[in-house]
Short mmCIF file of C-alpha atoms in Angstrom, two decimals:
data_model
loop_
_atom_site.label_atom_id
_atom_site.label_comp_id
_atom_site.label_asym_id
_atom_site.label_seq_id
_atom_site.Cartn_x
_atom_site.Cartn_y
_atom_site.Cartn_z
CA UNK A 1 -2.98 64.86 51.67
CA UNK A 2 -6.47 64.37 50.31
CA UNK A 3 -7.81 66.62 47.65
CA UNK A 4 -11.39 67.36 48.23
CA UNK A 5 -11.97 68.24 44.06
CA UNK A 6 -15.91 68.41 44.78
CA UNK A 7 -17.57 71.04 43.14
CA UNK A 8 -21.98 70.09 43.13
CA UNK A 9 -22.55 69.67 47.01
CA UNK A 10 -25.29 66.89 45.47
CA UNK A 11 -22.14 64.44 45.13
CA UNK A 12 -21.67 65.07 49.18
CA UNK A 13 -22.94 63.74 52.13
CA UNK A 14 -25.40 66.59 54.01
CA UNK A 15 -23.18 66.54 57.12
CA UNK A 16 -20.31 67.55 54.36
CA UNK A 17 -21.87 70.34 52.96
CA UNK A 18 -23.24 71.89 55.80
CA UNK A 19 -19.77 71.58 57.49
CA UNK A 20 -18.14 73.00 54.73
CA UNK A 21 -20.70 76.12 54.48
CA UNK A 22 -19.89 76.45 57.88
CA UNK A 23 -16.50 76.93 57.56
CA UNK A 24 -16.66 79.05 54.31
CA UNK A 25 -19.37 81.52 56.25
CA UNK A 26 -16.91 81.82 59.20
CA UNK A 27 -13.80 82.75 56.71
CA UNK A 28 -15.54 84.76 54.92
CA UNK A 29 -16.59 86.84 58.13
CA UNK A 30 -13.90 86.77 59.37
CA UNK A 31 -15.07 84.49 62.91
CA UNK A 32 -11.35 82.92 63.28
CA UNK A 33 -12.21 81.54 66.11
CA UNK A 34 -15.25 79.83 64.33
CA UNK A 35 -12.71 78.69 61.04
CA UNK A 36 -10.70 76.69 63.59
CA UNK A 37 -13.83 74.76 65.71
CA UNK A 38 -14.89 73.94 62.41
CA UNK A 39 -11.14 72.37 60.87
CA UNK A 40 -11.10 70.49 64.11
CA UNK A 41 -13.84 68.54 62.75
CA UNK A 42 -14.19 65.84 60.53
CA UNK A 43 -14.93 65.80 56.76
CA UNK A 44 -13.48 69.15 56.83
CA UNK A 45 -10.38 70.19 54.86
CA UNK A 46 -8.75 73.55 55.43
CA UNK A 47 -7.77 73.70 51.20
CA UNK A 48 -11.47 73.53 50.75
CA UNK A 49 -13.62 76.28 48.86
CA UNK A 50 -17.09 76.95 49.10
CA UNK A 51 -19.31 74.45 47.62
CA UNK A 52 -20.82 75.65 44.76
CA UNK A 53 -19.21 78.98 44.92
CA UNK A 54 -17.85 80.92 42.40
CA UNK A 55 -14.33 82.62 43.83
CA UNK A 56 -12.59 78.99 45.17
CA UNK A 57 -11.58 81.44 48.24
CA UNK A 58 -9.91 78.76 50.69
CA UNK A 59 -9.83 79.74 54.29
CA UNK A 60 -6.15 81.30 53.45
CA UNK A 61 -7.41 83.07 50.30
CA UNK A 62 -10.28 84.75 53.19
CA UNK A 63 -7.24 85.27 55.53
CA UNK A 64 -5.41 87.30 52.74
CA UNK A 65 -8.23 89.08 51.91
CA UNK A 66 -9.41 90.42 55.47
CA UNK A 67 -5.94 91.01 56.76
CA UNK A 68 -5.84 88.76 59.28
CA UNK A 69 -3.41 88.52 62.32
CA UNK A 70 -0.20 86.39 61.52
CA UNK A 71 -1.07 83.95 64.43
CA UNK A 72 -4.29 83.13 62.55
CA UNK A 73 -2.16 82.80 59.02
CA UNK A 74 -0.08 80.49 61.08
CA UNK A 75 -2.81 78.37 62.58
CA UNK A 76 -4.12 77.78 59.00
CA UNK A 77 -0.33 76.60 57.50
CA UNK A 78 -0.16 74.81 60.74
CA UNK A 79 -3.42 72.91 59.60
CA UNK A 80 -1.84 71.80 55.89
CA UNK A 81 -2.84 75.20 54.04
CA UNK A 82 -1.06 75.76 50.61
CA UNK A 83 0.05 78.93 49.82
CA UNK A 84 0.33 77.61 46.61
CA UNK A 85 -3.41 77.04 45.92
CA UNK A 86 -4.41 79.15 43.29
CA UNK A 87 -8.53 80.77 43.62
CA UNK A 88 -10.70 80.33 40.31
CA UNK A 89 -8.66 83.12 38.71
CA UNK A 90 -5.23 81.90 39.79
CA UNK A 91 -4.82 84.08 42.40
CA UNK A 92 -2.46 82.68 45.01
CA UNK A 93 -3.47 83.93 49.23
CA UNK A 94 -0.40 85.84 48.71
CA UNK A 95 -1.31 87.72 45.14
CA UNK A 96 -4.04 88.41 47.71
CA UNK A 97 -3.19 89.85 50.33
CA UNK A 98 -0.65 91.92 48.34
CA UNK A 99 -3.15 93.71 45.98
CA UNK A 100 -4.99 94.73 49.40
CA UNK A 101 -2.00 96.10 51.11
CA UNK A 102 -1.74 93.37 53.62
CA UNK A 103 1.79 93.98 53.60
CA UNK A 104 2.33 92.27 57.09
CA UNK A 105 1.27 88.80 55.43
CA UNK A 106 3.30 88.99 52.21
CA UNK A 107 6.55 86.87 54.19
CA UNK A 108 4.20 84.69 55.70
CA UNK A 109 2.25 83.77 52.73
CA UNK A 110 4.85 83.71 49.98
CA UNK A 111 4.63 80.93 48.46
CA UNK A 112 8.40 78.61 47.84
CA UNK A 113 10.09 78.74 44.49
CA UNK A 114 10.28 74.63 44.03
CA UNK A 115 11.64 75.33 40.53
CA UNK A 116 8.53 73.32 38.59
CA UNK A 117 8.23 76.46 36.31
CA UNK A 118 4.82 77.47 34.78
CA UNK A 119 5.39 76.05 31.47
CA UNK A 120 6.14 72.40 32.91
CA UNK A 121 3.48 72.65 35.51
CA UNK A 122 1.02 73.50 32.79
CA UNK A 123 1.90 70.70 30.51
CA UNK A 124 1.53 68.25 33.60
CA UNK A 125 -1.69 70.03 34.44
CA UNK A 126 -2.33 69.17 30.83
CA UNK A 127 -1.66 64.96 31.15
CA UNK A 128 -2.99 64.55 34.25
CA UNK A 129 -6.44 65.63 32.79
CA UNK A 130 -6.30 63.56 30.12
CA UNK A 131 -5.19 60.24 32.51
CA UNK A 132 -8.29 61.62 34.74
CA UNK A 133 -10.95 62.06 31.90
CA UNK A 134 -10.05 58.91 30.25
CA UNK A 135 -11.12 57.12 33.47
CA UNK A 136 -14.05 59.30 33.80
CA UNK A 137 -15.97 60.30 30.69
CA UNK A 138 -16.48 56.90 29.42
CA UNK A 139 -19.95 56.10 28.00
CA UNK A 140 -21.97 55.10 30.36
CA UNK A 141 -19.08 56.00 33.38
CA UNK A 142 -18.87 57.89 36.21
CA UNK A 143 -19.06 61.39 34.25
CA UNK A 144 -22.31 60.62 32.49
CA UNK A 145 -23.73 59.91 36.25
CA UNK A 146 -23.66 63.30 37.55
CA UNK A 147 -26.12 64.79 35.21
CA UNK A 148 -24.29 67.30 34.51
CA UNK A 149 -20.68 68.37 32.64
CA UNK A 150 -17.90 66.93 34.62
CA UNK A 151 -15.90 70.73 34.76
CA UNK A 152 -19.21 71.62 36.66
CA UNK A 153 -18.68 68.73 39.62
CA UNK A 154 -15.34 68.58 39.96
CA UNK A 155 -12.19 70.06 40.52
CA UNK A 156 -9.03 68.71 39.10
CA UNK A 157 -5.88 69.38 41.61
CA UNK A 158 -3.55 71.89 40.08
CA UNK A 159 -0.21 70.19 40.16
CA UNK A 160 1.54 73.58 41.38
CA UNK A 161 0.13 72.25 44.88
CA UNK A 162 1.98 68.97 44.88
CA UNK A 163 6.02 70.05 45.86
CA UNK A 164 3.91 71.82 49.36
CA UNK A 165 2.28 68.54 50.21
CA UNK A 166 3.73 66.06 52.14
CA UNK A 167 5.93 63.92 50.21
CA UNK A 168 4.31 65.52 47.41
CA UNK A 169 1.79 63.40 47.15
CA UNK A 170 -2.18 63.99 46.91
CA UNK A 171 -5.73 61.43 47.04
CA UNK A 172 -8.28 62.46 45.11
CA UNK A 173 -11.25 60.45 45.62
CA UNK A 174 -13.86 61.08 43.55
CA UNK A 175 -17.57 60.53 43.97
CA UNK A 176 -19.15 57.49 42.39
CA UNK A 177 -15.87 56.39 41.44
CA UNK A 178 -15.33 53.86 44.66
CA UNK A 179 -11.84 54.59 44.36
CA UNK A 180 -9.37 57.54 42.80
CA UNK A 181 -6.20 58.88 41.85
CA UNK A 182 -3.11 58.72 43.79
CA UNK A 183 -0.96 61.28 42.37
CA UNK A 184 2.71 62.03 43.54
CA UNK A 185 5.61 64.48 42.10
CA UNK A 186 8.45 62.29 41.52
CA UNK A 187 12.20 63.88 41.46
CA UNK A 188 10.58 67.13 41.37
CA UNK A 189 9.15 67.23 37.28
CA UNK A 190 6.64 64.22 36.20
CA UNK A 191 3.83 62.42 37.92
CA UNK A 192 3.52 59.09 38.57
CA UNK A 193 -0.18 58.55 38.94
CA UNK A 194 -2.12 55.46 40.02
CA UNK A 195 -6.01 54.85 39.73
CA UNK A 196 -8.48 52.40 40.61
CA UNK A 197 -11.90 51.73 40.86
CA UNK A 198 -12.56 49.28 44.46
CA UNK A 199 -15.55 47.20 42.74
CA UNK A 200 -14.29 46.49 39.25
CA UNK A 201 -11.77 43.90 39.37
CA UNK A 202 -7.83 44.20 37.90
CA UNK A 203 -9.29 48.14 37.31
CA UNK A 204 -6.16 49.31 38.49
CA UNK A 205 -3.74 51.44 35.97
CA UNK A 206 -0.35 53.30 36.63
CA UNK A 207 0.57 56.11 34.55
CA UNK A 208 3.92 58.26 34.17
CA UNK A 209 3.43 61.63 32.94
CA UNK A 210 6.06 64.00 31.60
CA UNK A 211 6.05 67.76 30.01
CA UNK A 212 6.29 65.40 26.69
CA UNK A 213 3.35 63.26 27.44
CA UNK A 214 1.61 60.40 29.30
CA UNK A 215 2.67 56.71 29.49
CA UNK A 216 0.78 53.75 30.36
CA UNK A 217 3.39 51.78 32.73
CA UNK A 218 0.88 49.19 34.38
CA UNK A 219 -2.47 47.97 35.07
CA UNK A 220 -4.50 45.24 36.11
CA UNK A 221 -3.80 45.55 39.59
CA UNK A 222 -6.75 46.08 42.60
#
């Protein structure tokens, strides 16, 4: 599953954005119908959140939040939604719909216990930062590109996402980089997270990363 971490549309393509404000003006009306022409296109993900937005309201966040039908909830999981994604203030679709009384959702939209805990996943949220700024916010690197701070472009995915994705693994490709981060959830409690940048040669690096720390196990590869 790709992670579309883009948060400054200027890092996009114009047939990106404008897709993507498509499909956030749909959700956020409510035009179902609309939300699922759009996800049938490319460059389109249905985990994505307005660009440049403040409320990171995915598609199933808006779903929560209207009410909608169950067959429309379902179309969306169909489509790879996580009920795990959290909005900008770590609300989950479900916390959602259940502060708005949407009480016909809260089954649907529960999201699994996977037993990662909050105190692990935050100390993984922790490393993979630091494996994902080291490669970024080098002088003269990618972050120093964008113009602007790096928390203001991008999105780093919250590892709470990775035991819903299939075989809990995630591709974040980030702009500028020509390349990114393959990240995967090994034995259900540490990353193992590769990286690479396509036109710098032997770029590649591997790194394991536990609620204890982060470890450097290869690189030179790519």
């Amino acid at each position: 599953m790709s992670w579309r971490g883009v948060l400054d549309a200027s890092l996009l393509k114009e047939e990106v954005v404008t897709r993507n404000h498509r499909l956030a003006d749909a959700a956020k009306a409510g035009r179902w119908a609309e939300v699922f022409e759009v996800l049938d296109l490319q460059w389109v993900s249905v985990n994505q959140w307005r660009l440049g937005g403040s409320s990171w309201f995915s598609p199933l966040h808006q779903a929560a939040w209207h009410g909608a039908s169950s067959s429309v909830v379902a179309g969306l999981l169909e489509r790879g939604a996580l009920r795990t994604l959290p909005s900008r203030d770590g609300r989950t679709a479900h916390d959602i719909a259940r502060s708005r009384g949407h009480l016909h959702l809260l089954d649907q939209l529960a999201p699994l216990d996977y037993g990662l805990g909050q105190d692990r996943a935050a100390a993984l949220d922790a490393g993979l930062a630091s494996v994902i700024d080291g490669r970024l916010r080098l002088p003269g690197g990618i972050a120093e590109s964008y113009g602007k701070p790096l928390e203001e472009c991008l999105r780093y995915p919250p590892v709470v996402v990775l035991p819903e994705c299939p075989e809990q693994r995630l591709w974040f490709a980030v702009p500028a980089m020509y390349g990114g981060f393959s990240i995967a959830l090994m034995s259900g409690h540490y990353l193992y997270v590769e990286s690479w940048i396509r036109v710098v040669g032997d770029s590649g690096q591997a790194h394991v990363i536990t609620h204890e720390g982060v470890t450097l196990v290869d690189e030179g590869f790519v």
